[in-house]
Coordinates of C-alpha atoms in Angstrom, one line a residue:
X664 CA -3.2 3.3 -15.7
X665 CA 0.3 1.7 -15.1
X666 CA 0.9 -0.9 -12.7
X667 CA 4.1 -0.2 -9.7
X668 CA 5.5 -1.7 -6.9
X669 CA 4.9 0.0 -3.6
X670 CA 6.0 -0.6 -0.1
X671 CA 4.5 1.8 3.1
X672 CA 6.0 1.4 6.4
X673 CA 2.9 1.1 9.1
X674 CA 3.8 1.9 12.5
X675 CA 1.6 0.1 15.6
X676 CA 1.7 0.0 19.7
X677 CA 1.9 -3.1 21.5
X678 CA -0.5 -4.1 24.0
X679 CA 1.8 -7.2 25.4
X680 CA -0.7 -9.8 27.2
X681 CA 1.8 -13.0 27.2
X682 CA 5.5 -12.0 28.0
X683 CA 6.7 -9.2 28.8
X684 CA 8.4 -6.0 27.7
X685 CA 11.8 -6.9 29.7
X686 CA 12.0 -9.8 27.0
X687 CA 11.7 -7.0 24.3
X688 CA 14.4 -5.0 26.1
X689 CA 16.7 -7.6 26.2
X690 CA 15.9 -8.6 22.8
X691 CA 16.8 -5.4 21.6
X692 CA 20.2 -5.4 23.4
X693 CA 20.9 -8.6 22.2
X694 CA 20.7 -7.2 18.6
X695 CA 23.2 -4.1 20.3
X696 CA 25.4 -6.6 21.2
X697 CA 25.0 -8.5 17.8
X698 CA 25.5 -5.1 15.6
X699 CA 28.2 -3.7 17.4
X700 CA 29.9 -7.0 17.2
X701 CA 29.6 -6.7 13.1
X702 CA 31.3 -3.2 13.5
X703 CA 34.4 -4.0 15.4
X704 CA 34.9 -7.4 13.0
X705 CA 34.6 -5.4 10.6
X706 CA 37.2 -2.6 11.9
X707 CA 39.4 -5.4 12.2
X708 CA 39.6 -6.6 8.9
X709 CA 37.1 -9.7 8.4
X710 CA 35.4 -10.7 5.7
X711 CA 31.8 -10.1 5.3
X712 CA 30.9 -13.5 4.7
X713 CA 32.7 -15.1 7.6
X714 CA 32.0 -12.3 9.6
X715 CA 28.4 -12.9 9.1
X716 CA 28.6 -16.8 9.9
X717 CA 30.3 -15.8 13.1
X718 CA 28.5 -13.6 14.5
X719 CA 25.1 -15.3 13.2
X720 CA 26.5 -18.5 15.2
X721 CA 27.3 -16.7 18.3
X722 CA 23.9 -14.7 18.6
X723 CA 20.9 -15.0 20.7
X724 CA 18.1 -14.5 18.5
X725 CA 16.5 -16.7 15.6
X726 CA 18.9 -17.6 12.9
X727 CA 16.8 -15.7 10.5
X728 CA 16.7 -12.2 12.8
X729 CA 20.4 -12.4 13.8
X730 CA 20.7 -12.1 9.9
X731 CA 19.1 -9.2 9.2
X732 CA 20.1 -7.4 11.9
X733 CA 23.7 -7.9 10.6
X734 CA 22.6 -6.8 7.3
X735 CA 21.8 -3.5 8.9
X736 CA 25.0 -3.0 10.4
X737 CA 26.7 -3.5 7.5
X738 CA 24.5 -1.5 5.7
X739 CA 25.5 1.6 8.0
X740 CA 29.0 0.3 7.1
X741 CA 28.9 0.7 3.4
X742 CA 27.2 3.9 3.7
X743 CA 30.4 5.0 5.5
X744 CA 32.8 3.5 2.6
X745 CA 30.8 5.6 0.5
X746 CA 31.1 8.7 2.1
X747 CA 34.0 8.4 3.9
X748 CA 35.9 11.1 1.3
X749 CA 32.7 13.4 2.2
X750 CA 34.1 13.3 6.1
X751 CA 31.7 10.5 7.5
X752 CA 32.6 9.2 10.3
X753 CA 32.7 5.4 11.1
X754 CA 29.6 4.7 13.0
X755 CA 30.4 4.6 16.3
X756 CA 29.3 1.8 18.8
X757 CA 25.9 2.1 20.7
X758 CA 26.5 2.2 24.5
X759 CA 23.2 3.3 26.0
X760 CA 20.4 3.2 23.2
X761 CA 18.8 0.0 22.0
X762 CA 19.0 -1.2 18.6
X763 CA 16.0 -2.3 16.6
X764 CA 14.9 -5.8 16.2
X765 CA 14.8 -6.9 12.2
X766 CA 12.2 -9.8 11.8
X767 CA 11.2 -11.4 8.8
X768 CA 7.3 -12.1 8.9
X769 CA 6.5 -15.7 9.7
X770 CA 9.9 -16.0 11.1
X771 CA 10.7 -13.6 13.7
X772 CA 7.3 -12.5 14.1
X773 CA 4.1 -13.2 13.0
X774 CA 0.8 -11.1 12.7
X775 CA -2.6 -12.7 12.9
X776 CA -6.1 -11.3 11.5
X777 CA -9.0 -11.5 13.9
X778 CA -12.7 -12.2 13.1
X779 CA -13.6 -9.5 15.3
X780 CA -10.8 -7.0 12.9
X781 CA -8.3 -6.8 15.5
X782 CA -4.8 -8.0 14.9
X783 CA -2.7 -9.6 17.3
X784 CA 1.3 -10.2 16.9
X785 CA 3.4 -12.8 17.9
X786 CA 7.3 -11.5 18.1
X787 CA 10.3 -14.2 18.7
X788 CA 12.1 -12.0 21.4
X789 CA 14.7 -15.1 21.5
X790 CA 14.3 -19.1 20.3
X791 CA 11.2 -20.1 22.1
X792 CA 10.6 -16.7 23.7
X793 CA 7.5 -15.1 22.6
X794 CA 5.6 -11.9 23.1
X795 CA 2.1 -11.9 22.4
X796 CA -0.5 -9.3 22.3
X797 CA -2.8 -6.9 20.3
X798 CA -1.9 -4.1 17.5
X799 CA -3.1 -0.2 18.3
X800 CA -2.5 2.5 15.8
X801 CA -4.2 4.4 13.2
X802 CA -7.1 3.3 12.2
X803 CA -5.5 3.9 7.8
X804 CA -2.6 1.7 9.1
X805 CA -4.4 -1.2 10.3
X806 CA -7.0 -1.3 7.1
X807 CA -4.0 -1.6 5.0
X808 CA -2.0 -4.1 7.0
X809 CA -6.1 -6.1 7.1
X810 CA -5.6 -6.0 3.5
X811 CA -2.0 -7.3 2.8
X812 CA -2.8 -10.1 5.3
X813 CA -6.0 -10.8 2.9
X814 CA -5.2 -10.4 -0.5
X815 CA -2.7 -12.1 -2.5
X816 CA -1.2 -9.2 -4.5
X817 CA -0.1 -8.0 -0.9
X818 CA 2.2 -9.0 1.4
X819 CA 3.7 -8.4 4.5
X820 CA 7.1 -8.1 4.6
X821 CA 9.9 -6.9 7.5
X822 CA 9.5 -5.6 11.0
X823 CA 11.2 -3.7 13.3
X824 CA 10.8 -3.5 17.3
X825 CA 11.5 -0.2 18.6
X826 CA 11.3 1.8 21.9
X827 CA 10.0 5.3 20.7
X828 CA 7.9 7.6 22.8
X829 CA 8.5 6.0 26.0
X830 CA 6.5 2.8 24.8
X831 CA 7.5 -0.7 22.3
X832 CA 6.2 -0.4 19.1
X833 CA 6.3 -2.5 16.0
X834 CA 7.1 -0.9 12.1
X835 CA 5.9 -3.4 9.7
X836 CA 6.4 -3.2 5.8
X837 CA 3.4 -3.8 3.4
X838 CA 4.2 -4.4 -0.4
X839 CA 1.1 -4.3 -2.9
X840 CA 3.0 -5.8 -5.8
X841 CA 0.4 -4.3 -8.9
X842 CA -0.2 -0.8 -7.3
X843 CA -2.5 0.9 -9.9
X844 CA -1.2 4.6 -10.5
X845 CA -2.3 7.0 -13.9
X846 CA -0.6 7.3 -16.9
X847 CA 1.7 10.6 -17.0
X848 CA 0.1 11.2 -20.6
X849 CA -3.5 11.6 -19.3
X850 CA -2.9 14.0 -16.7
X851 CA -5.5 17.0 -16.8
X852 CA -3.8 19.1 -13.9
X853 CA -0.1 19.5 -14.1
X854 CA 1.8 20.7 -10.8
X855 CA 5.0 21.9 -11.0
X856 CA 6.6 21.5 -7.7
X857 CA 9.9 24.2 -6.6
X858 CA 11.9 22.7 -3.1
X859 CA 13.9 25.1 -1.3
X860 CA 15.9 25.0 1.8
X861 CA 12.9 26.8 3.5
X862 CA 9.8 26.4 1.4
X863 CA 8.2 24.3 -1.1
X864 CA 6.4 26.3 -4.1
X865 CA 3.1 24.3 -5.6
X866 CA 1.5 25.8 -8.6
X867 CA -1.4 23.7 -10.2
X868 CA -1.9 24.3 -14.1
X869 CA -4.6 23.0 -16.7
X870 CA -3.9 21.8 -20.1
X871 CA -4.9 25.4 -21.3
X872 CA -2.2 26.7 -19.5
X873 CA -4.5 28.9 -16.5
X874 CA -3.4 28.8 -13.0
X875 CA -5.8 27.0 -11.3
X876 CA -4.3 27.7 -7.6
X877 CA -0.8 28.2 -6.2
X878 CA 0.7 27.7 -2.7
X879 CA 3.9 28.2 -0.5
X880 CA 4.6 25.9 2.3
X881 CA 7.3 27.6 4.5
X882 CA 9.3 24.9 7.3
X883 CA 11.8 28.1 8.4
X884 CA 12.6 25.8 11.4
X885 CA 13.9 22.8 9.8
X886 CA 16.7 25.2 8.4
X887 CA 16.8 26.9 11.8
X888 CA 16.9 23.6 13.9
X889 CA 19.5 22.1 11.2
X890 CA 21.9 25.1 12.0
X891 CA 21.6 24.3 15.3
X892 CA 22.6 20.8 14.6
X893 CA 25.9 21.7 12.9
X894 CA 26.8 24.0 15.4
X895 CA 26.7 21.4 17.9
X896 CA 28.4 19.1 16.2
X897 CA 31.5 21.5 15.0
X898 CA 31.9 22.5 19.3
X899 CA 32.1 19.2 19.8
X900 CA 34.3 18.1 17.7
X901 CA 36.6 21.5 18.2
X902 CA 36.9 20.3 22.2
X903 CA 37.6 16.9 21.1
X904 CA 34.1 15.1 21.8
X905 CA 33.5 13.2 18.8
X906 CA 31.6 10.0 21.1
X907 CA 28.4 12.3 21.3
X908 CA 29.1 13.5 17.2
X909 CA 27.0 10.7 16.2
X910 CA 24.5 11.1 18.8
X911 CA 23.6 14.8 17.8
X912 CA 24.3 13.4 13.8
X913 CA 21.5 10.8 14.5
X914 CA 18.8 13.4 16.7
X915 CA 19.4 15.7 13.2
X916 CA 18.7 12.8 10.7
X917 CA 15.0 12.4 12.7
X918 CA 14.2 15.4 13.1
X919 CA 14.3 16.3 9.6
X920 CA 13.1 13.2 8.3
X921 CA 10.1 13.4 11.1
X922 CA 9.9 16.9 9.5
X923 CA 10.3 16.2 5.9
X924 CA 7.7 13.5 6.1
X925 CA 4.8 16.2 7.4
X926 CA 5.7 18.6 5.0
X927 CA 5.3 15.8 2.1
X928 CA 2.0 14.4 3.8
X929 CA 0.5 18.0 3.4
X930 CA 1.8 18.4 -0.1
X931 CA 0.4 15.5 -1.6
X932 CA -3.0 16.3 0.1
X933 CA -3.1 19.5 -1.3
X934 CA -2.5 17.9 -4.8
X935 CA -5.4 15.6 -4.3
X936 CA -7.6 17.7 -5.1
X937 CA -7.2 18.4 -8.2
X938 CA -8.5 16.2 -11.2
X939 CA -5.9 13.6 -12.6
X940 CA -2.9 15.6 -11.6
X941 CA 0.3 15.0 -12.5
X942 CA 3.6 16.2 -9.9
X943 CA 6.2 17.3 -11.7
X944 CA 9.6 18.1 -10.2
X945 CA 13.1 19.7 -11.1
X946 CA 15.4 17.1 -11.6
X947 CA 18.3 17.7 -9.2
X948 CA 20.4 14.5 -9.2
X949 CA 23.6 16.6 -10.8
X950 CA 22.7 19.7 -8.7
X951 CA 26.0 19.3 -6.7
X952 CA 28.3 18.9 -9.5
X953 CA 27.4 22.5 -10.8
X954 CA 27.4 24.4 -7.4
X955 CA 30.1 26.4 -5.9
X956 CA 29.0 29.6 -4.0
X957 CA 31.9 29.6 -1.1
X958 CA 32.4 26.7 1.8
X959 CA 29.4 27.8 4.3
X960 CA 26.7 28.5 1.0
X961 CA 28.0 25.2 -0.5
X962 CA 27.5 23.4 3.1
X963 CA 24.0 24.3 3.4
X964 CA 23.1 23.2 -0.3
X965 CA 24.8 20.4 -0.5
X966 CA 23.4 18.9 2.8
X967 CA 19.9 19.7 2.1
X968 CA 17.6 16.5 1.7
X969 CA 16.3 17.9 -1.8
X970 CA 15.7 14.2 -3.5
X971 CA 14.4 12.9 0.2
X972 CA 11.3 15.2 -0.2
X973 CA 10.9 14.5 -3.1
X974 CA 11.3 10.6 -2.9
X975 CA 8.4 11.0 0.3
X976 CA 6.0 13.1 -2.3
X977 CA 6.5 10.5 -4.9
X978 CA 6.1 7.6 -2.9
X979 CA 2.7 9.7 -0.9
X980 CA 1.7 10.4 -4.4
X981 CA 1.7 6.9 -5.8
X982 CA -0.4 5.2 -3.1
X983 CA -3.2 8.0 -4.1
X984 CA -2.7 7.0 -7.5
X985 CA -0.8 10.1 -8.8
X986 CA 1.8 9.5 -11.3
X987 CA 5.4 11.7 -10.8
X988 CA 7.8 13.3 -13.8
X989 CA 10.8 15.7 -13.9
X990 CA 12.2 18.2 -16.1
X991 CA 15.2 20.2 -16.8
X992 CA 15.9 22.4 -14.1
X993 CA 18.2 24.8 -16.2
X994 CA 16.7 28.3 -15.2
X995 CA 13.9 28.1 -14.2
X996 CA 14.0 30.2 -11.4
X997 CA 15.6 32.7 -13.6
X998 CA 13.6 32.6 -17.0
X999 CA 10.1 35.1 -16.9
X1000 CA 7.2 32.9 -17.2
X1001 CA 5.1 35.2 -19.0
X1002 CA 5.0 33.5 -22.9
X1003 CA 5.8 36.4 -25.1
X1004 CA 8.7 37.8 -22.9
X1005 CA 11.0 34.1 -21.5
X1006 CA 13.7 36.9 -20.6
X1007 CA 16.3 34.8 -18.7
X1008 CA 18.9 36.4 -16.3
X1009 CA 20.1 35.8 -12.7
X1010 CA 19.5 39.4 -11.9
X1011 CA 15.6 38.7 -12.2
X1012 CA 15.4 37.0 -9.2
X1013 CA 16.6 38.6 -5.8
X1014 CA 15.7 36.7 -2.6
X1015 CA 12.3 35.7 -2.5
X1016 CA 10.6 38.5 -5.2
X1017 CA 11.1 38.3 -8.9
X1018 CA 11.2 41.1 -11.3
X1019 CA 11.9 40.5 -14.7
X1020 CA 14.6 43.3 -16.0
X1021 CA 12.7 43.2 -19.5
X1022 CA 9.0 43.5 -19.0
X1023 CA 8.6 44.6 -15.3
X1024 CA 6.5 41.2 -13.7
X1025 CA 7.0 40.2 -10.6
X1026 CA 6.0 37.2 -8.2
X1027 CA 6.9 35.3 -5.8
X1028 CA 10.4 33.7 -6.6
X1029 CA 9.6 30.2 -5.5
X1030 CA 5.9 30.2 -7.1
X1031 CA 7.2 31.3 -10.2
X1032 CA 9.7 28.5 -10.4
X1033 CA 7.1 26.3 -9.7
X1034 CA 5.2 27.7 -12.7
X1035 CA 8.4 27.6 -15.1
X1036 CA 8.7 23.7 -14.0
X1037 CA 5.2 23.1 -15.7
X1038 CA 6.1 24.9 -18.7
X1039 CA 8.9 22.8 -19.3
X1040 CA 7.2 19.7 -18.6
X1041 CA 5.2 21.3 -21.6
X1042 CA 7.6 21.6 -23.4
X1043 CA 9.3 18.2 -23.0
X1044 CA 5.6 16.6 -23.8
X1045 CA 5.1 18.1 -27.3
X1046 CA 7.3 21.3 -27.5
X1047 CA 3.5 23.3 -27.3
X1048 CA 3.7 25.7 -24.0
X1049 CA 0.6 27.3 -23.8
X1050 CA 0.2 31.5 -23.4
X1051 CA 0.4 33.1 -19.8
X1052 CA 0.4 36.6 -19.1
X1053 CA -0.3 36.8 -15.4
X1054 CA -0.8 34.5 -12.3
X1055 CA -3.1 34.5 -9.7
X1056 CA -2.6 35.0 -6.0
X1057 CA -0.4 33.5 -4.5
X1058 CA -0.9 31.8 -0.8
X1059 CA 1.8 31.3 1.9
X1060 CA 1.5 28.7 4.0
X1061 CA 4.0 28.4 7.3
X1062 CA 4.4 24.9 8.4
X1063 CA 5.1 24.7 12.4
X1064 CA 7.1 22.5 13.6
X1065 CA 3.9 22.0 16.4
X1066 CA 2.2 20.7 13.7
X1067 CA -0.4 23.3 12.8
X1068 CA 0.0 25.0 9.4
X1069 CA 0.2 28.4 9.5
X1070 CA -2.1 31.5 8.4
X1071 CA -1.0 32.9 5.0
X1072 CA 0.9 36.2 5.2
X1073 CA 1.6 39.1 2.4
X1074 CA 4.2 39.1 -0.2
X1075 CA 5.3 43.1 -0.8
X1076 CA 4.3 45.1 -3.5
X1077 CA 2.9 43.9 -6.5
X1078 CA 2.9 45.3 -10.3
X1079 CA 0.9 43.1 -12.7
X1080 CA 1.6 39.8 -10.7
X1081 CA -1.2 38.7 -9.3
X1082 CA 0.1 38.5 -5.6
X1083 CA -2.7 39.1 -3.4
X1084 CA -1.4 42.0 -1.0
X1085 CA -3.3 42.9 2.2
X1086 CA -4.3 46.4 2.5
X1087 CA -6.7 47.4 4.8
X1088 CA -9.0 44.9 4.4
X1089 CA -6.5 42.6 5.7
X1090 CA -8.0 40.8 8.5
X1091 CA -11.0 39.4 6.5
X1092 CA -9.1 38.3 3.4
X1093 CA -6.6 36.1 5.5
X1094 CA -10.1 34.6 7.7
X1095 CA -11.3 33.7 4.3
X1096 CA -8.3 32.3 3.4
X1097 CA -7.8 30.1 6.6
X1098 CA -11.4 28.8 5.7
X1099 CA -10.0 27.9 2.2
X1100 CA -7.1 26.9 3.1
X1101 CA -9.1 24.2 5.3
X1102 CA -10.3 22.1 2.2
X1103 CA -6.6 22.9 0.0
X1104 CA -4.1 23.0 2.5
X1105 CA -4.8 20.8 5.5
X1106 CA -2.9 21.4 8.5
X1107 CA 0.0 19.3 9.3
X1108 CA -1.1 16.6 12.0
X1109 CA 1.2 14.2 13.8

């Protein structure tokens, strides 16, 4: 076991009982006011420090919370210097929305533990303007936010007020500073893990080298919805109406992260069950050095949120104790995964089937990246990759963006693969494989 450093964000509902949510309201268009302030400074020239003291001096909120929320601002600011030469825009003033609230705990607000369990929360909507009242949420949330208020290798670090879902609510940061999570080297189950623009292939391997199970999780619509996004965004911009760019820009970035944070969720559950697994990814960090297919392939490769998914599985992973590793990603959707054959060319792969131009086996593209990824892990362990001839079935399973998974569908013809393919038995293979896919596979819930 190794020791890390985690930090969860825990989202609650207010139940306000003294003040009111008009004090929240204005609270959070103070801190409108206070970060579109930092922007226009900013455009005009000021330095950061003075800037800082200015508009900290000027604001109506505790010292502590007009701080942070100028730290924000200018954190959207240097993520524009940065990618300004990738065509970010500035970020744009916010005319309508609210902004969000940035408290430091036992300074801008305060959370208090009950004997009865319930925790109530006292928020500094402005210097000697409180909002008190009780916590709702999930029932996970509030045990772990109990125990950072308890223990003293937790603690609770900063909140944010919100207006979401047509009601206030309150995201509060828990750090557990000595998070216990297993050693890479005594992992019994290795999983590779293959992320594509419109699946993610899982294939769970023992130290022998068998199979033990295999799954693709399909999201189709985050692709779909993300076209949609740019398509939006380029109209607008062609007829000149670059004040609602950012609007669309920001609807995108939730949608996908609301999306990309399911899709992890059901990942790492299907990895717990397993015995002391280990996820193992491709490591992808100089993936868009290398690639250049043509300006619309390179658009949708470049944008996709490759190391966010995988940063949510990791971080899921760790707070269930289950360590995270990469490899060389160097062909291995390409390479044959069958150990006495390894033939490597481009041609083995077309879409989502691969058939290897030298010994005939063919899978499922994605699955059998995912199985290559162990391999090398393997490899990059001691250098000893054990034998595999075949795979088993392979299960597909589509993520909707509802929030139901999906039934499992069939995967073409098959020659010595192991790809389960529905004849005419069909309908009572995939009923037993929705009950299975029950215990492996849970369905994505909001």
């Amino acid at each position: 076991m190794q020791s890390s450093k985690l930090t969860q964000t825990l989202s609650f509902g207010l139940d306000i009982d003294t003040g009111s949510a008009d004090d929240l309201q204005d609270s959070c268009l103070e801190a409108r006011r206070i970060r579109n302030e930092t922007n226009r400074l900013d455009k005009q020239g000021w330095d950061w420090k003075e800037l800082k003291s200015v508009v900290v001096d000027n604001a109506d909120h505790v010292k502590n919370t007009s701080q942070l929320i100028v730290d924000k601002a200018l954190g959207e600011i240097e993520t524009y210097h940065d990618n300004k030469d990738n065509n970010w825009g500035r970020p744009y003033p916010y005319i309508d929305g609210l902004y969000p609230m940035v408290m430091n705990h036992k300074e801008g607000y305060r959370l208090f533990l009950e004997d009865d369990d319930t925790i109530r929360f006292r928020i500094s909507a402005a210097p000697r303007n409180h909002v008190k009242g009780e916590l709702r949420g999930n029932p996970e949330h509030f045990d772990r936010v109990r125990t950072a208020l308890t223990y003293d290798d937790w603690r609770v670090g900063t909140a944010e007020v919100i207006y979401k879902h047509d009601e206030w609510r309150l995201h509060v940061t828990v750090t557990h500073e000595y998070h216990k999570v297993a050693s890479k080297t005594d992992a019994d189950t290795i999983v590779g893990v293959d992320v594509n623009e419109d699946c993610v292939a899982l294939a769970a391997m023992n130290r022998n080298g068998s199979v033990m199970d295999s799954v693709v999780i399909e999201y189709p619509e985050i692709k779909e919805q993300r076209h949609e996004f740019f398509t939006k965004r380029k109209r607008m911009q062609k007829v000149g109406q670059t004040a609602f760019d950012l609007v669309v820009q920001t609807e995108e970035r939730d949608y996908v992260h609301d999306c990309l944070h399911k899709v992890s969720r059901q990942v790492v559950n299907w990895v717990s069950q397993f015995t002391d697994p280990i996820i193992v990814f491709e490591d992808l960090k100089d993936m868009r050095d290398s690639i250049d297919y043509g300006t619309r392939m390179n658009r949708r490769l470049h944008s996709l949120p490759f190391a966010a998914l995988r940063d949510m599985v990791s971080y899921k992973a760790a707070w269930n104790g289950i360590p995270s590793d990469d490899v060389d990603p160097e062909y291995t959707s390409q390479q044959c995964p069958r150990t006495e054959c390894q033939h490597t060319s481009r041609s083995n792969r077309y879409k989502k089937r691969f058939k290897c131009g030298e010994c005939g086996f063919q899978d499922h593209a994605d699955r059998k990246a995912a199985v290559c990824v162990v391999q090398e892990w393997f490899g990059k362990q001691d250098g000893n990759v054990p034998s595999l001839e075949t795979l088993p079935r392979v299960w597909k399973v589509r993520w909707a963006a509802s929030g139901r998974g999906g039934a499992t569908d069939s995967h073409g013809p098959v020659l010595g693969s192991g790809v389960h393919r529905h004849g005419t038995s069909a309908q009572d293979s995939q009923s037993r494989v929705r009950e299975e896919l029950k215990s492996v596979a849970p369905a994505v819930q909001d």
